CSV table of C-alpha atoms in Angstrom, one decimal:
chain,number,residue,atom,x,y,z
A,10,MET,CA,120.5,52.5,89.5
A,11,LYS,CA,123.6,53.4,91.5
A,12,ARG,CA,123.5,56.9,90.0
A,13,ILE,CA,119.8,57.4,90.9
A,14,ILE,CA,120.6,56.4,94.5
A,15,THR,CA,123.6,58.8,94.6
A,16,VAL,CA,121.4,61.7,93.3
A,17,MET,CA,118.7,60.9,95.9
A,18,LEU,CA,121.2,60.8,98.7
A,19,MET,CA,122.8,64.1,97.6
A,20,THR,CA,119.4,65.7,97.4
A,21,LEU,CA,118.6,64.5,101.0
A,22,LEU,CA,121.9,65.7,102.3
A,23,PHE,CA,121.5,69.2,100.8
A,24,SER,CA,117.9,69.5,102.0
A,25,PHE,CA,119.1,68.9,105.6
A,26,ASN,CA,121.7,71.6,105.2
A,27,ALA,CA,119.2,74.2,104.0
A,28,LYS,CA,119.0,77.3,106.2
A,29,ALA,CA,116.0,77.1,108.4
A,30,THR,CA,114.4,79.4,110.9
A,31,PRO,CA,113.9,78.3,114.5
A,32,MET,CA,110.3,77.6,113.5
A,33,GLY,CA,111.6,74.8,111.2
A,34,ALA,CA,110.6,76.3,107.8
A,35,ALA,CA,113.3,76.7,105.2
A,36,VAL,CA,114.0,80.4,104.2
A,37,ALA,CA,115.3,81.4,100.8
A,38,ALA,CA,116.6,84.8,101.8
A,39,ASN,CA,119.1,85.5,104.5
A,40,PRO,CA,117.0,86.5,107.6
A,41,ASN,CA,120.0,88.5,108.9
A,42,ASP,CA,119.4,91.0,106.1
A,43,TYR,CA,115.9,91.8,107.3
A,44,ALA,CA,114.1,93.4,110.2
A,45,LEU,CA,110.5,93.9,111.3
A,46,VAL,CA,109.0,97.3,111.4
A,47,PHE,CA,106.0,97.8,113.7
A,48,PHE,CA,103.7,100.9,113.7
A,49,PHE,CA,101.3,101.4,116.6
A,50,ARG,CA,99.5,103.9,118.8
A,51,SER,CA,99.5,103.6,122.6
A,52,ASP,CA,95.7,104.2,122.7
A,53,CYS,CA,95.0,101.4,120.2
A,54,PRO,CA,93.5,98.2,121.8
A,55,PHE,CA,94.4,96.1,118.8
A,56,CYS,CA,98.0,97.2,119.0
A,57,HIS,CA,98.2,96.1,122.6
A,58,LYS,CA,96.6,92.8,121.7
A,59,PHE,CA,99.0,92.3,118.7
A,60,ALA,CA,102.3,93.3,120.3
A,61,PRO,CA,102.9,90.0,122.2
A,62,LYS,CA,102.4,88.1,118.9
A,63,LEU,CA,105.0,90.2,117.2
A,64,LYS,CA,107.4,89.9,120.1
A,65,GLN,CA,107.0,86.1,119.9
A,66,LEU,CA,107.7,86.0,116.2
A,67,ALA,CA,110.7,88.2,116.6
A,68,ALA,CA,112.0,85.9,119.4
A,69,GLN,CA,111.4,82.7,117.4
A,70,THR,CA,113.1,84.0,114.3
A,71,GLY,CA,115.8,86.2,115.9
A,72,THR,CA,114.6,89.1,113.8
A,73,TYR,CA,115.2,92.7,115.1
A,74,THR,CA,112.1,94.9,115.4
A,75,TYR,CA,112.0,98.6,114.8
A,76,ALA,CA,108.9,99.9,116.8
A,77,PHE,CA,107.5,103.2,115.7
A,78,SER,CA,104.8,105.0,117.8
A,79,LEU,CA,102.4,107.3,116.0
A,80,ASP,CA,101.8,109.1,119.3
A,81,ASN,CA,105.3,108.8,120.8
A,82,GLN,CA,104.1,106.6,123.6
A,83,GLY,CA,105.1,103.0,124.3
A,84,ILE,CA,103.1,99.9,124.9
A,85,ALA,CA,104.0,96.6,126.7
A,86,GLY,CA,106.9,95.0,125.0
A,87,PHE,CA,107.8,98.2,123.2
A,88,GLU,CA,108.2,100.7,126.0
A,89,VAL,CA,110.7,102.9,124.3
A,90,PRO,CA,109.6,103.3,120.7
A,91,ILE,CA,111.0,105.4,117.9
A,92,PRO,CA,108.8,108.4,117.4
A,93,SER,CA,107.1,108.3,114.0
A,94,THR,CA,107.8,111.5,112.1
A,95,PRO,CA,105.7,112.6,109.1
A,96,ASP,CA,108.5,111.6,106.8
A,97,ILE,CA,108.7,108.1,108.3
A,98,ALA,CA,104.9,107.7,108.1
A,99,ALA,CA,105.0,108.9,104.4
A,100,THR,CA,107.7,106.4,103.6
A,101,PHE,CA,105.6,103.4,104.8
A,102,PHE,CA,102.0,104.5,104.1
A,103,GLU,CA,100.3,105.8,101.0
A,104,ASN,CA,98.2,108.3,103.1
A,105,PRO,CA,100.2,109.1,106.2
A,106,ARG,CA,97.3,111.1,107.6
A,107,SER,CA,95.1,108.0,107.7
A,108,VAL,CA,97.2,105.1,109.1
A,109,THR,CA,95.7,101.8,110.2
A,110,VAL,CA,97.5,100.2,113.1
A,111,PRO,CA,98.9,97.8,114.1
A,112,ALA,CA,100.9,97.5,110.9
A,113,THR,CA,104.0,95.5,110.2
A,114,PHE,CA,106.6,95.5,107.4
A,115,LEU,CA,109.6,93.5,106.5
A,116,ILE,CA,112.6,95.7,105.6
A,117,ASN,CA,115.9,94.9,104.0
A,118,VAL,CA,118.3,96.6,106.5
A,119,ASN,CA,120.9,97.1,103.7
A,120,THR,CA,118.7,98.7,101.1
A,121,ARG,CA,115.9,100.1,103.2
A,122,LYS,CA,113.4,98.6,100.8
A,123,PHE,CA,110.4,97.0,102.4
A,124,VAL,CA,107.1,95.1,102.0
A,125,ARG,CA,104.0,95.2,104.1
A,126,LEU,CA,103.4,92.0,106.1
A,127,THR,CA,100.2,92.7,108.1
A,128,VAL,CA,97.7,95.4,108.9
A,129,GLY,CA,95.4,95.0,111.9
A,130,ASP,CA,95.4,92.4,114.7
A,131,VAL,CA,96.2,89.1,113.0
A,132,THR,CA,96.7,85.6,114.5
A,133,PRO,CA,100.2,84.4,115.3
A,134,SER,CA,99.9,81.9,112.4
A,135,GLN,CA,98.9,84.6,110.0
A,136,LEU,CA,101.8,86.7,111.0
A,137,GLN,CA,104.2,83.8,110.8
A,138,GLN,CA,102.8,82.8,107.4
A,139,SER,CA,103.2,86.3,106.0
A,140,TYR,CA,106.7,86.6,107.3
A,141,LEU,CA,107.8,83.2,105.9
A,142,GLN,CA,106.0,83.8,102.5
A,143,SER,CA,107.8,87.1,102.1
A,144,LEU,CA,111.2,85.6,102.9
A,145,ASN,CA,110.6,82.7,100.5
A,146,ASP,CA,109.1,84.6,97.6
A,147,PRO,CA,111.8,85.3,95.0
A,148,GLN,CA,109.9,88.3,93.6
A,149,VAL,CA,109.4,89.8,97.0
A,150,ILE,CA,113.1,89.4,97.9
A,151,ALA,CA,114.1,90.8,94.5
A,152,SER,CA,111.9,93.9,95.1
A,153,MET,CA,113.8,94.6,98.3
A,154,ARG,CA,117.3,94.3,96.8
């Protein structure tokens, strides 16, 4: 009986020490190894609507965002974007001539391997869920190593 109680206490102790995001969900991968990648166009109303949601997620998680503009123009919250070259677009999209925005990706900053998180204007909870699922999925993390 004493051994069972000891095991239970150790389990509780280690569960409290698990790394967690500011949102309170445990994360299997080290969030410092990852960044968000955001593709948008300045004339895209969905991009303007989505941008504050992404800024909020980045602020909550402390995740850096690389913002790429397909038309080299900024939007609110991302006033000085990185211009998206054809090579950059081809890296992230199967058909770089037909890109749906807004689009977000999670990238391993050490290996430059990435997974798509969202396409289109999603809700804050959908964005957060996609982010957390990616960081907690061992197969996804392995694919980015």
